[in-house]
Amino acid sequence: MNASMTTVNKVQKTTSTIFAVMLISMVGYFIFWGLGYTHYNSPVLFILATLFGVFMAFNIGGNDVANSFGTSVGAGTLTVPQALGVAAIFEVSGAVIAGGEVTKTIRSGIVDLGTLHIVPHDFVFVMMAALLAAALWLLFATYKGLPVSTTHSIIGGIMGAALTLGFIISSGDSNTWDIVQWNKIAEIAVSWVLSPLLGGMLAYVLFRLIKVYVLDYNTDVELKLKEIKKEKKQFKEQYKLRFDALPEKEKLEAASAMAQDAQIFSDRESAEEELEFESEYYRTLYEFEKRRQSLSIYKALQSWVPIISSLGLMMIVAMLLFKGLNNLNLGLTALHNSLIVFMAGALVWMATYIYARTLKRKDLGKSTFIIFSWMQVFTASGFAFSHGANDIANAIGPFAAIMDVLRTGEIGDTAGIPPIVMITFGIALVVGLWFIGKEVIKTIGTNLAEMHPASGFAAELSAATVVMLASLMGLPVSSTHILVGAVLGIGMVNRNANWRLMKPIGMAWVITLPSAACLGAIIFLVLRTIF
């Protein structure tokens, strides 16, 4: 035991060293490249901005990515290193492939900086303060194991820094408050209730159906199989005692009949055949076999699971096409996307059905675990790709704006994002998951509710579905809050939801924006004073 623990510790230390070296090397190379890209304008500011941006991406990995993979780890589908591997591939791929050629600088999203007559360096200070403020708040929340919204964190940081700048420029004019889009802040407040509610409702309904028509059905079948197996064992023991008590002549006759029946019993194709046996022994065994076959042991795996897996993958593909790959401008119409979604659904239905047909005479519980494990890996991968394509912008968006201002000396409406930025920040994302993500993974995966591959799949699929539909409808939701709600929905079905843990989590949601805003204001003042 001690030897195995020592080996695990050595592997973890080696992995940690590799990731640390990889991140430091990548950031070093990026700074070297970036200084040339920005024409060596304000090199100290650029280096600081890079460190702040990478630190923000690191903490997004530790909190946002960690809560995305918490259900997979908690269900036992993936280990932490495996989750890291999936995250590394799909998060970075999402950021690089679909992160967007151009991103807005958030000049008029939450705060309208266009109403302020600001110099470019003040704009840079606002974005730098926002990045560091959001990163520090995320680090604190992650340390406490609290899943919070990275989007709300960066919005709070920008709001606090921008308001501080506004009051400095306007000398305390009360109209400065008008630069904040308070209707958007109200939408964020609504999302504190709307996001977990929608996630919880859908997860409850979906997992309830899976539990009733698959898990409970299989449990009932397994209990009946155990009962049949127990009766069969008792019959064999009793028959042996009766057989041993028979006279020698009757023993020979019974043994001869059993020998003939054994061949017939082994050559039968199914228990549905009408066969006649000479011996009482095989007549009774045949009845046991008929009872066993009448249970339709693999009915749920062959009927319901292919449909569930098909609908699940269709939603993941839809999320990738309509949300994850939306920035690529592939030229696909809604009809094209819909046909791709239905084709993917049909292929997965056939694959799952064929696989389920091969599971005859295999352990039902293990078979169910394996199928839902595969399904959960697919949903986690799709969710990771979409997350990399969208939420990494919380770090890259402000940083790209900073880099563009330093390069051109002007505040533009949009800022180009070179691929090397995506790669560097994507690596920081994964390294953050490895180093500080374990507490949030534990909160989502085990502390809020117990997870099984089926329930983990239901939670991830529900969260992905709500994120997808909310994005299309323009509803103000948070993917983090949705997933927490989905896990609680699962807990309500299983009656093991940890409502006590929701008190600190809910409090963290409410104070995320004002906390980040206060930090943003302080950091902005420090930066403006120093530079």
PDB file of N, CA and C in Angstrom, residues 123-175:
ATOM      1  N   PHE A 123      -7.449  52.847 -20.545  1.00  0.00           N
ATOM      2  CA  PHE A 123      -8.212  51.674 -20.992  1.00  0.00           C
ATOM      3  C   PHE A 123      -7.448  50.390 -20.656  1.00  0.00           C
ATOM      4  N   VAL A 124      -6.127  50.414 -20.900  1.00  0.00           N
ATOM      5  CA  VAL A 124      -5.280  49.257 -20.591  1.00  0.00           C
ATOM      6  C   VAL A 124      -5.331  48.957 -19.094  1.00  0.00           C
ATOM      7  N   PHE A 125      -5.268  49.995 -18.262  1.00  0.00           N
ATOM      8  CA  PHE A 125      -5.309  49.798 -16.811  1.00  0.00           C
ATOM      9  C   PHE A 125      -6.644  49.174 -16.378  1.00  0.00           C
ATOM     10  N   VAL A 126      -7.752  49.611 -17.000  1.00  0.00           N
ATOM     11  CA  VAL A 126      -9.076  49.054 -16.676  1.00  0.00           C
ATOM     12  C   VAL A 126      -9.090  47.551 -16.951  1.00  0.00           C
ATOM     13  N   MET A 127      -8.602  47.146 -18.136  1.00  0.00           N
ATOM     14  CA  MET A 127      -8.627  45.734 -18.509  1.00  0.00           C
ATOM     15  C   MET A 127      -7.640  44.907 -17.668  1.00  0.00           C
ATOM     16  N   MET A 128      -6.483  45.471 -17.372  1.00  0.00           N
ATOM     17  CA  MET A 128      -5.515  44.759 -16.516  1.00  0.00           C
ATOM     18  C   MET A 128      -6.071  44.571 -15.117  1.00  0.00           C
ATOM     19  N   ALA A 129      -6.689  45.626 -14.581  1.00  0.00           N
ATOM     20  CA  ALA A 129      -7.286  45.532 -13.243  1.00  0.00           C
ATOM     21  C   ALA A 129      -8.395  44.493 -13.217  1.00  0.00           C
ATOM     22  N   ALA A 130      -9.199  44.458 -14.297  1.00  0.00           N
ATOM     23  CA  ALA A 130     -10.297  43.495 -14.369  1.00  0.00           C
ATOM     24  C   ALA A 130      -9.768  42.062 -14.383  1.00  0.00           C
ATOM     25  N   LEU A 131      -8.712  41.822 -15.169  1.00  0.00           N
ATOM     26  CA  LEU A 131      -8.133  40.477 -15.250  1.00  0.00           C
ATOM     27  C   LEU A 131      -7.599  40.023 -13.898  1.00  0.00           C
ATOM     28  N   LEU A 132      -6.830  40.871 -13.239  1.00  0.00           N
ATOM     29  CA  LEU A 132      -6.236  40.474 -11.952  1.00  0.00           C
ATOM     30  C   LEU A 132      -7.303  40.347 -10.868  1.00  0.00           C
ATOM     31  N   ALA A 133      -8.275  41.251 -10.875  1.00  0.00           N
ATOM     32  CA  ALA A 133      -9.343  41.196  -9.866  1.00  0.00           C
ATOM     33  C   ALA A 133     -10.147  39.906 -10.003  1.00  0.00           C
ATOM     34  N   ALA A 134     -10.538  39.587 -11.234  1.00  0.00           N
ATOM     35  CA  ALA A 134     -11.315  38.367 -11.472  1.00  0.00           C
ATOM     36  C   ALA A 134     -10.500  37.130 -11.102  1.00  0.00           C
ATOM     37  N   ALA A 135      -9.207  37.148 -11.458  1.00  0.00           N
ATOM     38  CA  ALA A 135      -8.350  35.999 -11.163  1.00  0.00           C
ATOM     39  C   ALA A 135      -8.190  35.784  -9.659  1.00  0.00           C
ATOM     40  N   LEU A 136      -7.999  36.871  -8.917  1.00  0.00           N
ATOM     41  CA  LEU A 136      -7.843  36.751  -7.466  1.00  0.00           C
ATOM     42  C   LEU A 136      -9.116  36.230  -6.812  1.00  0.00           C
ATOM     43  N   TRP A 137     -10.269  36.720  -7.262  1.00  0.00           N
ATOM     44  CA  TRP A 137     -11.531  36.240  -6.698  1.00  0.00           C
ATOM     45  C   TRP A 137     -11.731  34.754  -7.020  1.00  0.00           C
ATOM     46  N   LEU A 138     -11.424  34.368  -8.260  1.00  0.00           N
ATOM     47  CA  LEU A 138     -11.559  32.964  -8.644  1.00  0.00           C
ATOM     48  C   LEU A 138     -10.619  32.081  -7.835  1.00  0.00           C
ATOM     49  N   LEU A 139      -9.409  32.571  -7.578  1.00  0.00           N
ATOM     50  CA  LEU A 139      -8.446  31.800  -6.777  1.00  0.00           C
ATOM     51  C   LEU A 139      -8.982  31.569  -5.370  1.00  0.00           C
ATOM     52  N   PHE A 140      -9.557  32.606  -4.781  1.00  0.00           N
ATOM     53  CA  PHE A 140     -10.135  32.474  -3.444  1.00  0.00           C
ATOM     54  C   PHE A 140     -11.295  31.474  -3.446  1.00  0.00           C
ATOM     55  N   ALA A 141     -12.198  31.613  -4.421  1.00  0.00           N
ATOM     56  CA  ALA A 141     -13.359  30.713  -4.498  1.00  0.00           C
ATOM     57  C   ALA A 141     -12.915  29.271  -4.729  1.00  0.00           C
ATOM     58  N   THR A 142     -11.921  29.097  -5.589  1.00  0.00           N
ATOM     59  CA  THR A 142     -11.416  27.753  -5.879  1.00  0.00           C
ATOM     60  C   THR A 142     -10.794  27.125  -4.636  1.00  0.00           C
ATOM     61  N   TYR A 143     -10.030  27.927  -3.885  1.00  0.00           N
ATOM     62  CA  TYR A 143      -9.411  27.447  -2.652  1.00  0.00           C
ATOM     63  C   TYR A 143     -10.483  26.961  -1.670  1.00  0.00           C
ATOM     64  N   LYS A 144     -11.636  27.629  -1.657  1.00  0.00           N
ATOM     65  CA  LYS A 144     -12.740  27.237  -0.780  1.00  0.00           C
ATOM     66  C   LYS A 144     -13.600  26.126  -1.384  1.00  0.00           C
ATOM     67  N   GLY A 145     -13.278  25.734  -2.622  1.00  0.00           N
ATOM     68  CA  GLY A 145     -14.064  24.692  -3.287  1.00  0.00           C
ATOM     69  C   GLY A 145     -15.416  25.167  -3.764  1.00  0.00           C
ATOM     70  N   LEU A 146     -15.559  26.473  -4.034  1.00  0.00           N
ATOM     71  CA  LEU A 146     -16.847  27.046  -4.438  1.00  0.00           C
ATOM     72  C   LEU A 146     -16.867  27.309  -5.939  1.00  0.00           C
ATOM     73  N   PRO A 147     -17.763  26.660  -6.684  1.00  0.00           N
ATOM     74  CA  PRO A 147     -17.876  26.926  -8.125  1.00  0.00           C
ATOM     75  C   PRO A 147     -18.596  28.248  -8.372  1.00  0.00           C
ATOM     76  N   VAL A 148     -17.926  29.202  -9.008  1.00  0.00           N
ATOM     77  CA  VAL A 148     -18.522  30.512  -9.281  1.00  0.00           C
ATOM     78  C   VAL A 148     -18.400  30.814 -10.770  1.00  0.00           C
ATOM     79  N   SER A 149     -19.068  31.871 -11.203  1.00  0.00           N
ATOM     80  CA  SER A 149     -19.087  32.241 -12.619  1.00  0.00           C
ATOM     81  C   SER A 149     -17.868  33.095 -12.966  1.00  0.00           C
ATOM     82  N   THR A 150     -17.063  32.633 -13.921  1.00  0.00           N
ATOM     83  CA  THR A 150     -15.925  33.426 -14.381  1.00  0.00           C
ATOM     84  C   THR A 150     -16.399  34.648 -15.160  1.00  0.00           C
ATOM     85  N   THR A 151     -17.528  34.498 -15.835  1.00  0.00           N
ATOM     86  CA  THR A 151     -18.084  35.632 -16.590  1.00  0.00           C
ATOM     87  C   THR A 151     -18.482  36.751 -15.640  1.00  0.00           C
ATOM     88  N   HIS A 152     -19.170  36.416 -14.562  1.00  0.00           N
ATOM     89  CA  HIS A 152     -19.572  37.424 -13.575  1.00  0.00           C
ATOM     90  C   HIS A 152     -18.338  38.043 -12.908  1.00  0.00           C
ATOM     91  N   SER A 153     -17.286  37.241 -12.735  1.00  0.00           N
ATOM     92  CA  SER A 153     -16.057  37.748 -12.117  1.00  0.00           C
ATOM     93  C   SER A 153     -15.410  38.819 -12.987  1.00  0.00           C
ATOM     94  N   ILE A 154     -15.269  38.542 -14.286  1.00  0.00           N
ATOM     95  CA  ILE A 154     -14.609  39.509 -15.164  1.00  0.00           C
ATOM     96  C   ILE A 154     -15.488  40.745 -15.364  1.00  0.00           C
ATOM     97  N   ILE A 155     -16.798  40.539 -15.387  1.00  0.00           N
ATOM     98  CA  ILE A 155     -17.719  41.681 -15.503  1.00  0.00           C
ATOM     99  C   ILE A 155     -17.586  42.581 -14.270  1.00  0.00           C
ATOM    100  N   GLY A 156     -17.524  41.973 -13.089  1.00  0.00           N
ATOM    101  CA  GLY A 156     -17.363  42.757 -11.868  1.00  0.00           C
ATOM    102  C   GLY A 156     -16.061  43.535 -11.857  1.00  0.00           C
ATOM    103  N   GLY A 157     -14.975  42.883 -12.308  1.00  0.00           N
ATOM    104  CA  GLY A 157     -13.685  43.555 -12.359  1.00  0.00           C
ATOM    105  C   GLY A 157     -13.695  44.751 -13.292  1.00  0.00           C
ATOM    106  N   ILE A 158     -14.281  44.590 -14.472  1.00  0.00           N
ATOM    107  CA  ILE A 158     -14.373  45.696 -15.439  1.00  0.00           C
ATOM    108  C   ILE A 158     -15.235  46.821 -14.881  1.00  0.00           C
ATOM    109  N   MET A 159     -16.355  46.446 -14.263  1.00  0.00           N
ATOM    110  CA  MET A 159     -17.277  47.452 -13.729  1.00  0.00           C
ATOM    111  C   MET A 159     -16.601  48.283 -12.637  1.00  0.00           C
ATOM    112  N   GLY A 160     -15.904  47.633 -11.704  1.00  0.00           N
ATOM    113  CA  GLY A 160     -15.250  48.356 -10.618  1.00  0.00           C
ATOM    114  C   GLY A 160     -14.157  49.288 -11.110  1.00  0.00           C
ATOM    115  N   ALA A 161     -13.315  48.785 -12.041  1.00  0.00           N
ATOM    116  CA  ALA A 161     -12.227  49.610 -12.564  1.00  0.00           C
ATOM    117  C   ALA A 161     -12.756  50.764 -13.393  1.00  0.00           C
ATOM    118  N   ALA A 162     -13.784  50.499 -14.219  1.00  0.00           N
ATOM    119  CA  ALA A 162     -14.334  51.547 -15.087  1.00  0.00           C
ATOM    120  C   ALA A 162     -15.022  52.644 -14.278  1.00  0.00           C
ATOM    121  N   LEU A 163     -15.765  52.241 -13.260  1.00  0.00           N
ATOM    122  CA  LEU A 163     -16.429  53.247 -12.419  1.00  0.00           C
ATOM    123  C   LEU A 163     -15.398  54.118 -11.701  1.00  0.00           C
ATOM    124  N   THR A 164     -14.335  53.490 -11.228  1.00  0.00           N
ATOM    125  CA  THR A 164     -13.274  54.259 -10.558  1.00  0.00           C
ATOM    126  C   THR A 164     -12.657  55.271 -11.513  1.00  0.00           C
ATOM    127  N   LEU A 165     -12.373  54.838 -12.733  1.00  0.00           N
ATOM    128  CA  LEU A 165     -11.831  55.752 -13.741  1.00  0.00           C
ATOM    129  C   LEU A 165     -12.825  56.873 -14.039  1.00  0.00           C
ATOM    130  N   GLY A 166     -14.117  56.494 -14.136  1.00  0.00           N
ATOM    131  CA  GLY A 166     -15.148  57.492 -14.425  1.00  0.00           C
ATOM    132  C   GLY A 166     -15.226  58.568 -13.358  1.00  0.00           C
ATOM    133  N   PHE A 167     -15.157  58.177 -12.108  1.00  0.00           N
ATOM    134  CA  PHE A 167     -15.227  59.155 -11.011  1.00  0.00           C
ATOM    135  C   PHE A 167     -13.980  60.043 -10.980  1.00  0.00           C
ATOM    136  N   ILE A 168     -12.828  59.467 -11.349  1.00  0.00           N
ATOM    137  CA  ILE A 168     -11.604  60.278 -11.390  1.00  0.00           C
ATOM    138  C   ILE A 168     -11.695  61.331 -12.486  1.00  0.00           C
ATOM    139  N   ILE A 169     -12.156  60.921 -13.657  1.00  0.00           N
ATOM    140  CA  ILE A 169     -12.236  61.842 -14.800  1.00  0.00           C
ATOM    141  C   ILE A 169     -13.292  62.917 -14.577  1.00  0.00           C
ATOM    142  N   SER A 170     -14.437  62.493 -14.035  1.00  0.00           N
ATOM    143  CA  SER A 170     -15.559  63.436 -13.878  1.00  0.00           C
ATOM    144  C   SER A 170     -15.551  64.138 -12.529  1.00  0.00           C
ATOM    145  N   SER A 171     -14.520  63.883 -11.721  1.00  0.00           N
ATOM    146  CA  SER A 171     -14.397  64.503 -10.396  1.00  0.00           C
ATOM    147  C   SER A 171     -15.604  64.218  -9.504  1.00  0.00           C
ATOM    148  N   GLY A 172     -16.064  62.975  -9.533  1.00  0.00           N
ATOM    149  CA  GLY A 172     -17.147  62.556  -8.639  1.00  0.00           C
ATOM    150  C   GLY A 172     -18.532  62.871  -9.130  1.00  0.00           C
ATOM    151  N   ASP A 173     -18.699  63.201 -10.408  1.00  0.00           N
ATOM    152  CA  ASP A 173     -20.023  63.496 -10.971  1.00  0.00           C
ATOM    153  C   ASP A 173     -20.926  62.264 -10.818  1.00  0.00           C
ATOM    154  N   SER A 174     -22.147  62.504 -10.308  1.00  0.00           N
ATOM    155  CA  SER A 174     -23.086  61.390 -10.078  1.00  0.00           C
ATOM    156  C   SER A 174     -23.501  60.701 -11.375  1.00  0.00           C
ATOM    157  N   ASN A 175     -23.371  61.395 -12.506  1.00  0.00           N
ATOM    158  CA  ASN A 175     -23.738  60.797 -13.791  1.00  0.00           C
ATOM    159  C   ASN A 175     -22.794  59.668 -14.196  1.00  0.00           C
TER     160      ASN A 175
END
